Coordinates of C-alpha atoms in Angstrom, one line a residue:
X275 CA 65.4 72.1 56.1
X276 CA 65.3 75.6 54.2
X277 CA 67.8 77.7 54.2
X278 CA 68.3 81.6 52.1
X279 CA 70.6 81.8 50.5
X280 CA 70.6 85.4 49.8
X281 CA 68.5 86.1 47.3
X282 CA 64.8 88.2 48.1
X283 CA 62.3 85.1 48.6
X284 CA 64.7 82.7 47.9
X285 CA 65.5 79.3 50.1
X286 CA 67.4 76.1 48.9
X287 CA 67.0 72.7 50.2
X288 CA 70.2 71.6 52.9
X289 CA 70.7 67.7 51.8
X290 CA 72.9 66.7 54.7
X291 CA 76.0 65.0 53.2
X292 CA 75.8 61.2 55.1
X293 CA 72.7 61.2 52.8
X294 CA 75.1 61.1 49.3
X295 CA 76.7 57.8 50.8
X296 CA 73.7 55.8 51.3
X297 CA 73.1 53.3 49.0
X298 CA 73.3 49.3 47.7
X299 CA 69.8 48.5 48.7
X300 CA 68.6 44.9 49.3
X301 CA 66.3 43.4 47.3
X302 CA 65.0 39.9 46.8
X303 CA 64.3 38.8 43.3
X304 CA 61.4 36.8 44.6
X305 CA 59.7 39.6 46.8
X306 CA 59.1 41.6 43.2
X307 CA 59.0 38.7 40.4
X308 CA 55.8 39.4 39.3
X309 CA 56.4 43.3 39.5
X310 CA 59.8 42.9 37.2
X311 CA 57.6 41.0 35.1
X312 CA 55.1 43.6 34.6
X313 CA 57.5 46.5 34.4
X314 CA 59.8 44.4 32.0
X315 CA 56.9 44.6 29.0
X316 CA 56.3 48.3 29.8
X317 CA 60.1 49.3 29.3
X318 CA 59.9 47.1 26.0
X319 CA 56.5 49.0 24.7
X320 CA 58.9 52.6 25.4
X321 CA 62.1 50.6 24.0
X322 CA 60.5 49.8 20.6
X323 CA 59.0 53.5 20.4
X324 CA 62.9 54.7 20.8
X325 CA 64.3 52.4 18.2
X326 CA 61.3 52.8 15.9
X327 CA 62.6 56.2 15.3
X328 CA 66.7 56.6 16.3
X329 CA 68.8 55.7 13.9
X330 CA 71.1 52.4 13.5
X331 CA 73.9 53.0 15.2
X332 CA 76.5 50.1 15.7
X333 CA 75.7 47.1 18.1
X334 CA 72.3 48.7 18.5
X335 CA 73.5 51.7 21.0
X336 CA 70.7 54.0 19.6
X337 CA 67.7 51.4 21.2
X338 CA 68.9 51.2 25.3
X339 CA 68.1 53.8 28.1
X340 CA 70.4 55.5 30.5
X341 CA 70.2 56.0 34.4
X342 CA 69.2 59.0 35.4
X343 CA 68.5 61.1 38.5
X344 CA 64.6 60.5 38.5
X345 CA 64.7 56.5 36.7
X346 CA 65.4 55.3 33.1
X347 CA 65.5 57.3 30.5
X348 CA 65.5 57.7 26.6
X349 CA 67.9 60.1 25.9
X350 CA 66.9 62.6 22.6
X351 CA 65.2 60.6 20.0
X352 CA 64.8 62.4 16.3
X353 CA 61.6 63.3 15.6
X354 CA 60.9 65.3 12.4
X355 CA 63.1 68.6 13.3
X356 CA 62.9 67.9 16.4
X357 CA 63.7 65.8 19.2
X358 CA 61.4 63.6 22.2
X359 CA 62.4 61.7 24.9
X360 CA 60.5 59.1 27.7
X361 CA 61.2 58.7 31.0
X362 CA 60.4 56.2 33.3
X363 CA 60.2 58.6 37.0
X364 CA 60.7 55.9 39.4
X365 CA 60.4 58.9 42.0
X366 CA 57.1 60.5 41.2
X367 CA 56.3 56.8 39.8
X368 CA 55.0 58.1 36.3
X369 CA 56.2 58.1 32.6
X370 CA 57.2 61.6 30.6
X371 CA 56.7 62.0 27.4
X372 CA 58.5 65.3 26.2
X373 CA 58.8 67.1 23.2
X374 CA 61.2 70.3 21.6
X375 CA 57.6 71.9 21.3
X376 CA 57.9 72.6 25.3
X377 CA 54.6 69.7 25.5
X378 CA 54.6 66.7 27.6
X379 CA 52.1 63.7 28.7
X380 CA 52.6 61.5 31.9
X381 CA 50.9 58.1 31.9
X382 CA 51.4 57.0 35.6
X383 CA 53.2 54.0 37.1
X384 CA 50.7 52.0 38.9
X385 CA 49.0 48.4 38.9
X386 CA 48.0 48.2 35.6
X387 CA 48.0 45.4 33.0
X388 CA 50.3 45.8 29.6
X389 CA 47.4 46.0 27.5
X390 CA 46.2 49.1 29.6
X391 CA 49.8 50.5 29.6
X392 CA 50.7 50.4 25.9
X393 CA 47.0 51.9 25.4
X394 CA 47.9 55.1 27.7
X395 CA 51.3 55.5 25.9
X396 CA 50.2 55.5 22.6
X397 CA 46.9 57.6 23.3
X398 CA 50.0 60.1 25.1
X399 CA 52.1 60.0 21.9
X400 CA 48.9 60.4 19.7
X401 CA 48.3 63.5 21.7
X402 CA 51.9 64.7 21.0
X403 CA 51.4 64.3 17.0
X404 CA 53.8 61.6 17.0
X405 CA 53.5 58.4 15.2
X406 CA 55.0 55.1 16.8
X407 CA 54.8 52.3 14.1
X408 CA 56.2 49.5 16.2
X409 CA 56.2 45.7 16.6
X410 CA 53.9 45.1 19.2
X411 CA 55.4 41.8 20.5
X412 CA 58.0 41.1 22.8
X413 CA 62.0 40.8 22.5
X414 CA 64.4 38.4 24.1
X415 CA 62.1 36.6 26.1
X416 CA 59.6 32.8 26.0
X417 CA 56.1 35.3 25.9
X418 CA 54.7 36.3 22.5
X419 CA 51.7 37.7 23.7
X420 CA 50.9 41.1 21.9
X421 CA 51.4 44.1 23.9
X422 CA 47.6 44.8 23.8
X423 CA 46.5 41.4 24.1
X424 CA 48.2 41.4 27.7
X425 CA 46.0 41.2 30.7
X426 CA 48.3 39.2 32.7
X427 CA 51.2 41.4 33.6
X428 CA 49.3 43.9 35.9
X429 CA 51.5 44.3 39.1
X430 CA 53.3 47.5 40.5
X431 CA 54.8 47.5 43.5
X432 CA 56.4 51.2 43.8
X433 CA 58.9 50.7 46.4
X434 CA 60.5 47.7 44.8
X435 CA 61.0 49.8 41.4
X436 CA 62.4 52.4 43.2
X437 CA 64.7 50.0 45.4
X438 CA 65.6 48.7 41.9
X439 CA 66.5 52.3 40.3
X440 CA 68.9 52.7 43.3
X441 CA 70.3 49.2 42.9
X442 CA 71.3 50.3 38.9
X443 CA 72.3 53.9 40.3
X444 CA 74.8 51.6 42.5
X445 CA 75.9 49.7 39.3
X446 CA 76.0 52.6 36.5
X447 CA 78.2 54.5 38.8
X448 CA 80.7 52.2 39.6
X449 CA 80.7 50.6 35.9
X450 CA 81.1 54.4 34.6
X451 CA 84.6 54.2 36.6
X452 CA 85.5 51.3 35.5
X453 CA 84.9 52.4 31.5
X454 CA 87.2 55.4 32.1
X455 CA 90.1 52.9 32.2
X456 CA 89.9 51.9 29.4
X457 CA 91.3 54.1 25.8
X458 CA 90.1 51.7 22.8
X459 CA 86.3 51.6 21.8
X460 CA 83.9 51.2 24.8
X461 CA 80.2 51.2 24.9
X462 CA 78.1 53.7 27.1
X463 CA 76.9 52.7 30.2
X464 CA 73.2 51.9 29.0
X465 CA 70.5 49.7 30.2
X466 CA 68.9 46.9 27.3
X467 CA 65.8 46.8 27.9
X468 CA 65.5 43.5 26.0
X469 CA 66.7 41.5 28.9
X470 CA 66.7 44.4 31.8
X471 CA 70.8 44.1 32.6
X472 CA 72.8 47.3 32.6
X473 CA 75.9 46.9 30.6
X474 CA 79.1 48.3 29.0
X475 CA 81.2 46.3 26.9
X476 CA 84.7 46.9 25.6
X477 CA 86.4 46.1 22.0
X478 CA 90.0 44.6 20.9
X479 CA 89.3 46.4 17.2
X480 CA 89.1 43.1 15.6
X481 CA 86.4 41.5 14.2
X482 CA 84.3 38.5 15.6
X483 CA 83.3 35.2 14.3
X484 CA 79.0 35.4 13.2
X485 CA 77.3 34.7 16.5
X486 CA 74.9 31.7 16.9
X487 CA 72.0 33.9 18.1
X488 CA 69.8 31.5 19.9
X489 CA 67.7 34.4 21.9
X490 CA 64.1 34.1 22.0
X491 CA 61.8 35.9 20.0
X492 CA 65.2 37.3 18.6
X493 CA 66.6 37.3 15.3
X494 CA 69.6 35.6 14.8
X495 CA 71.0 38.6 13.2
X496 CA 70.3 40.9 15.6
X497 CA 72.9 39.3 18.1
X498 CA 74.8 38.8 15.2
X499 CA 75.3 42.6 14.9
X500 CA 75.8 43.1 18.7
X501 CA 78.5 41.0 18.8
X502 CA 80.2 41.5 15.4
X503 CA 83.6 42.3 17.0
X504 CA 85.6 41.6 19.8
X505 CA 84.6 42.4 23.1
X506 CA 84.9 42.1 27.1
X507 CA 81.5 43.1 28.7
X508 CA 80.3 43.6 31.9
X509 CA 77.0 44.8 33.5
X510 CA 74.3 44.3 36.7
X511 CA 71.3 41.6 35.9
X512 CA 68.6 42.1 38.2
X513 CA 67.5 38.2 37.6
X514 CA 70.3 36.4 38.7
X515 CA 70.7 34.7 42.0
X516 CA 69.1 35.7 45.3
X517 CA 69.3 39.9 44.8
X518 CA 70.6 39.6 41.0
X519 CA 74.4 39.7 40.1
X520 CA 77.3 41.1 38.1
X521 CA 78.4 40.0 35.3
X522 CA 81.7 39.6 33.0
X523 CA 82.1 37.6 30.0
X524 CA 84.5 37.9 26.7
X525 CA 82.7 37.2 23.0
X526 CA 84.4 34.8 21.6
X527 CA 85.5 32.8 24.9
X528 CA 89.5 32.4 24.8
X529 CA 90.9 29.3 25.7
X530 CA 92.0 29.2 29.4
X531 CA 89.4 32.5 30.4
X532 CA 86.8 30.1 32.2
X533 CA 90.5 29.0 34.6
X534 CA 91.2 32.3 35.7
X535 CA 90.3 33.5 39.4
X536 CA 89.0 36.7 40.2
X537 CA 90.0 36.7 43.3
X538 CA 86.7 38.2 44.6
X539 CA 85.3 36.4 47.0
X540 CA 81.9 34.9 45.8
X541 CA 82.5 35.5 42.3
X542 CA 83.0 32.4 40.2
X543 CA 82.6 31.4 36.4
X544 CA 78.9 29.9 35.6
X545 CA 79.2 26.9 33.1
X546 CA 75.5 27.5 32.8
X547 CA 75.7 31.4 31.5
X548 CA 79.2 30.7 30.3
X549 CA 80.0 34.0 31.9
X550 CA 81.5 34.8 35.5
X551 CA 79.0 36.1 38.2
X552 CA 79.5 38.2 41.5
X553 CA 76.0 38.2 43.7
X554 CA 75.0 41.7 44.2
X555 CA 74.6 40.7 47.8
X556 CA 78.5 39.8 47.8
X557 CA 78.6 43.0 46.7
X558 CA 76.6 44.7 49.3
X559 CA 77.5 43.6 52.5
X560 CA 81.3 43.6 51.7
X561 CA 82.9 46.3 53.9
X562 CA 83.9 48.3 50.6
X563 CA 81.4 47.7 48.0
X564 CA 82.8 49.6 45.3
X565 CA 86.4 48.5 45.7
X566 CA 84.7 45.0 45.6
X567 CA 83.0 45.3 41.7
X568 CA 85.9 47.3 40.7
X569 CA 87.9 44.7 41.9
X570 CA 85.4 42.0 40.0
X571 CA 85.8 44.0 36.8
X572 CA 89.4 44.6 36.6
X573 CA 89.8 41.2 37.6
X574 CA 87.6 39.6 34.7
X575 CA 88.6 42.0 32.2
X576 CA 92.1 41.6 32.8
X577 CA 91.6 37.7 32.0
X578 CA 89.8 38.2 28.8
X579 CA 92.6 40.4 27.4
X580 CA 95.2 38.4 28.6
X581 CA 93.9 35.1 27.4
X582 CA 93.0 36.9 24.4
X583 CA 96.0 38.6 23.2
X584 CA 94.5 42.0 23.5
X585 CA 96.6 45.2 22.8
X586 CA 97.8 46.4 26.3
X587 CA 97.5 49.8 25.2
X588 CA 94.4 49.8 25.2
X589 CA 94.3 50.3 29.1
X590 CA 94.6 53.8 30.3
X591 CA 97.9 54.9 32.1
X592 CA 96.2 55.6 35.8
X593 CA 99.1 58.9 36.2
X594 CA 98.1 60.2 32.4
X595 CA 95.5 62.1 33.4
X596 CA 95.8 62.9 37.0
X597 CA 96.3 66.4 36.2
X598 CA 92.5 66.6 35.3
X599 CA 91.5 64.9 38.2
X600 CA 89.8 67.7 39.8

């Protein structure tokens, strides 16, 4: 409903507050498979465009996107003297392309094949004067079809993309508490767009043995650079199980992690993934939803720095800061 609020010709939009406490949406993997298929290649045609041009920064944090209010987004990527972002508006169901010049481009989100997709994007950046010299092909996953060769991948259903967004909103907010905790070097809260999980990994400070790599279509040292120290990490994987799950594994595995108990029940450690798992469902229908994956997070953490001989300094006092809480 509008409302003034006091200035001549002025109203504002009254949200009612039980809206800001909705949230945790179900959704079936299976009911948008072939939709997170299609949308998986598009976010990798947009991922390569941001790390064709941002520069290297450690464990590749200059190539995911963030949450944000509308979707995914970029962030600011460098861009001669000045600066473009893309963002996937899982709202208005387009992509924005904008620039420091004050332009912009939308390609909209609809059924549409890869192929058709990358064309529209690059024609949109062309438009824009920017160049976008990537590898065509994609990351992290079995496919090697070319980007423009694919006529395959062609679904879009909107609500299932937007349930999705609000699924990560769910994830990136409650993760973002949980990296406050913590004092040592922490990653962002950021979404790889390589294998579509939402992640945020902390660091002991020392180094890591060279990783085996093993990913698809992957470099091995690529993963070796991701994982050349230390580290606990957690996240939200939208492939796993029945609605996807939550995640928590340590790089390299201590002896003894796989034995400890989260106490959270449904969580347990997958042999397969080598990694333990909470089902987003778990998560959803339990009567406090965020206590529950903080719960999951601390828990998990807890036994890779335990098991691990981590520094327990690293771990914020809770009372240090409680003068800034508000």
């Amino acid at each position: 409903m509008g409302e003034r609020d006091g200035r001549e010709g002025t109203t504002r939009t009254v949200i009612p507050a039980q809206r800001w406490s909705e949230g945790w949406p179900a959704l079936r993997v299976a009911d948008w498979k072939d939709t997170q298929a299609t949308l998986h290649m598009w976010m990798q045609v947009v991922g390569k465009i941001r790390m064709a041009h941002a520069p290297l920064v450690n464990h590749w944090w200059q190539v995911p996107f963030y949450v944000t209010p509308r979707g995914l987004g970029t962030s600011s990527i460098p861009y001669g003297t000045g600066v473009f972002d893309l963002e996937f508006d899982v709202v208005a169901h387009r992509l924005l392309i904008r620039t420091s010049l004050g332009e912009e481009r939308r390609v909209p989100l609809e059924p549409q094949s890869v192929a058709r997709f990358h064309e529209r994007v690059m024609t949109a950046l062309a438009d824009l004067g920017v160049e976008a010299p990537i590898r065509p092909v994609p990351t992290e996953v079995e496919s090697t079809v070319p980007f423009p060769e694919d006529h395959t991948n062609a679904s879009y259903d909107a609500a299932a993309v937007t349930a999705y967004w609000q699924q990560l909103i769910q994830a990136e907010r409650v993760i973002t508490r949980f990296r406050a905790e913590f004092l040592g070097k922490v990653s962002p809260v950021h979404y790889f767009w390589g294998a579509m999980d939402l992640a945020c990994t902390r660091f002991s400070g020392r180094p890591a043995p060279t990783h085996p790599g093993g990913a698809p279509n992957c470099a091995d040292w690529v993963m070796d650079e991701g994982y050349s120290h230390e580290l606990s990490s957690c996240g939200f994987w939208a492939g796993g199980g029945e609605e996807g799950a939550f995640y928590s594994y340590a790089y390299p595995e201590p002896e003894g992690y796989r034995d400890a108990s989260p106490g959270v029940e449904g969580a347990f450690y997958s042999e397969e993934f080598r990694q333990f798992l909470l089902p987003y469902k778990a998560v959803r229908t339990s009567s406090d939803p965020d206590a529950t994956l903080l719960a999951f997070l601390r828990a998990t953490y807890r036994a890779a720095a335990e098991t691990g001989h981590w520094d327990e300094g690293l771990l914020i006092d809770p009372h240090r800061l409680e003068k800034h809480a508000r």
